Coordinates of C-alpha atoms in Angstrom, one line a residue:
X6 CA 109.2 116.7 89.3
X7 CA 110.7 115.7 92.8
X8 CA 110.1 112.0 93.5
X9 CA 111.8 110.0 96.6
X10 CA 111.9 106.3 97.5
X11 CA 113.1 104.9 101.0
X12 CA 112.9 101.3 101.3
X13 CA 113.3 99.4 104.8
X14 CA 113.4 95.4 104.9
X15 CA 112.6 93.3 107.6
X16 CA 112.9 89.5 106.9
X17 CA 110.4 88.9 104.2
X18 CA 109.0 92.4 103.9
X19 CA 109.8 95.3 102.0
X20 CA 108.2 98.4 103.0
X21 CA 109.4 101.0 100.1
X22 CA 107.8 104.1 101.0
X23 CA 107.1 106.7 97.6
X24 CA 106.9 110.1 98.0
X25 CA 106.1 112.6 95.3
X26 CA 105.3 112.7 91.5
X27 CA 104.9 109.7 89.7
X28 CA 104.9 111.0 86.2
X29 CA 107.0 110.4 82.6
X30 CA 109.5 112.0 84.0
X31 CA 110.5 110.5 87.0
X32 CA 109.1 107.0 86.3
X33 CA 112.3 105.9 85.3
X34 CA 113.9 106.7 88.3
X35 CA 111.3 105.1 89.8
X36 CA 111.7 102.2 87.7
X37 CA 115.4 101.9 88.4
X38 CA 114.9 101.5 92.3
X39 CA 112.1 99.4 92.0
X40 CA 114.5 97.7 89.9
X41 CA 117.1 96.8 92.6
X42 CA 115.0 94.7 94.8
X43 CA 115.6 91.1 94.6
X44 CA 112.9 88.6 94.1
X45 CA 112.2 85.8 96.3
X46 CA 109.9 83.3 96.5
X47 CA 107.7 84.1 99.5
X48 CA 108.7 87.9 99.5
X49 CA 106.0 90.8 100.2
X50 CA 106.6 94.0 98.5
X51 CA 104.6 96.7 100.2
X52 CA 104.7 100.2 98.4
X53 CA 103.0 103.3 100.4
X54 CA 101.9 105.7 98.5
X55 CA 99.8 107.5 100.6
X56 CA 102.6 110.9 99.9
X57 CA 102.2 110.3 96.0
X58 CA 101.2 113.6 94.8
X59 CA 100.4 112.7 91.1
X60 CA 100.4 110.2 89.2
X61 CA 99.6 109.9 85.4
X62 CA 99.7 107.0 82.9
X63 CA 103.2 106.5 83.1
X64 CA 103.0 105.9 86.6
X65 CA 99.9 103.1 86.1
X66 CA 102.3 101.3 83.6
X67 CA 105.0 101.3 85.9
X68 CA 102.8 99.5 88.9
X69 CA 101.6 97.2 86.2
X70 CA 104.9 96.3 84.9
X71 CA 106.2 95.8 88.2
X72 CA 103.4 94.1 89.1
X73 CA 103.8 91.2 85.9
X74 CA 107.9 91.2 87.3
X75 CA 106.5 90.8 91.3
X76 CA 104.4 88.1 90.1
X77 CA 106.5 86.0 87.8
X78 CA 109.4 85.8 91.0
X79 CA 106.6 84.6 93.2
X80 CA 106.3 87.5 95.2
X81 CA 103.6 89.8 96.4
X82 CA 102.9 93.3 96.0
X83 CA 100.5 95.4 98.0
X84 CA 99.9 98.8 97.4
X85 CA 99.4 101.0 100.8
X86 CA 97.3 104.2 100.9
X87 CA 96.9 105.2 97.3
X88 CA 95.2 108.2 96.9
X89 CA 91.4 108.5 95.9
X90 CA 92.1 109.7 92.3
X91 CA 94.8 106.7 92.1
X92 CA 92.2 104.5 93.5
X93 CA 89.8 105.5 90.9
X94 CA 92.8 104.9 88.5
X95 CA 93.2 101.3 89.5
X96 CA 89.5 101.0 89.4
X97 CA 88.6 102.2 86.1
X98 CA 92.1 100.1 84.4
X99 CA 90.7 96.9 86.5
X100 CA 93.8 96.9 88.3
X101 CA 92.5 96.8 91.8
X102 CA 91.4 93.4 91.0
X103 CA 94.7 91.6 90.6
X104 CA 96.7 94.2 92.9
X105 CA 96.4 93.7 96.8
X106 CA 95.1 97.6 97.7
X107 CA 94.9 98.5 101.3
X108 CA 93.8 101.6 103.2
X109 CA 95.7 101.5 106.4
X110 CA 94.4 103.8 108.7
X111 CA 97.1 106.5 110.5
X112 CA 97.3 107.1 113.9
X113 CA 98.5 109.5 116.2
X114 CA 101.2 108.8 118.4
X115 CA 101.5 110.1 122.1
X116 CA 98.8 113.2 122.9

C-alpha cells in the first residue's frame, strides 16, 4: 500500500512522476496531490507511470476523473509508460482513445 508522487514543473509542463500502488486505498492520496496542481489554459500534465506496480478500478476512475477536471481547465494530460496490464485497462474501458498514451523508450546513460 506504499504509493509516492514527485512532481517537477518547467514552464508549461508538469512531469508528476507515480510510483507504486494505485489502489482504493491509496487513491485518495493520490487524488489529493493530483489535486494541488493548478490548471491553466495551455498547461501539459504528464503522469509517468511506468513504476506503477498495480492498479485496480479505483485507480481507472481516478485517471478518468482527473482526466474530465484536466479537460474542462483546458489542459492536457498524457499518460507516460503505463504498464501492459494498464494498457490493456485503458484499452478495454476505451480510454486510450480520449487519453494521450505514450511509450517513451529508456535509455542508458554513460557505458
Amino acid at each position: 500500500m506504499n504509493l509516492r508522487l514527485q512532481k517537477r514543473e518547467i514552464e508549461n509542463l508538469i512531469h508528476g512522476f507515480i510510483e507504486g500502488e494505485i489502489d482504493s486505498h491509496t487513491a485518495p492520496i493520490l487524488k489529493d496531490e493530483l489535486d494541488l496542481i493548478v490548471l491553466s489554459d495551455g498547461l501539459i500534465i504528464e503522469l509517468d507511470l511506468s513504476k506503477v506496480t498495480y492498479m485496480d478500478s479505483s485507480g481507472l476512475g481516478l485517471l478518468v476523473a482527473f482526466y474530465k477536471k484536466v479537460i474542462k481547465g483546458n489542459t492536457s494530460l498524457k499518460l507516460i509508460n503505463p504498464s501492459e496490464r494498464m494498457t490493456r485497462m485503458f484499452n478495454i474501458t476505451g480510454l486510450s482513445q480520449f487519453v494521450d498514451i505514450e511509450i517513451r523508450k529508456v535509455t542508458s546513460v554513460g557505458v
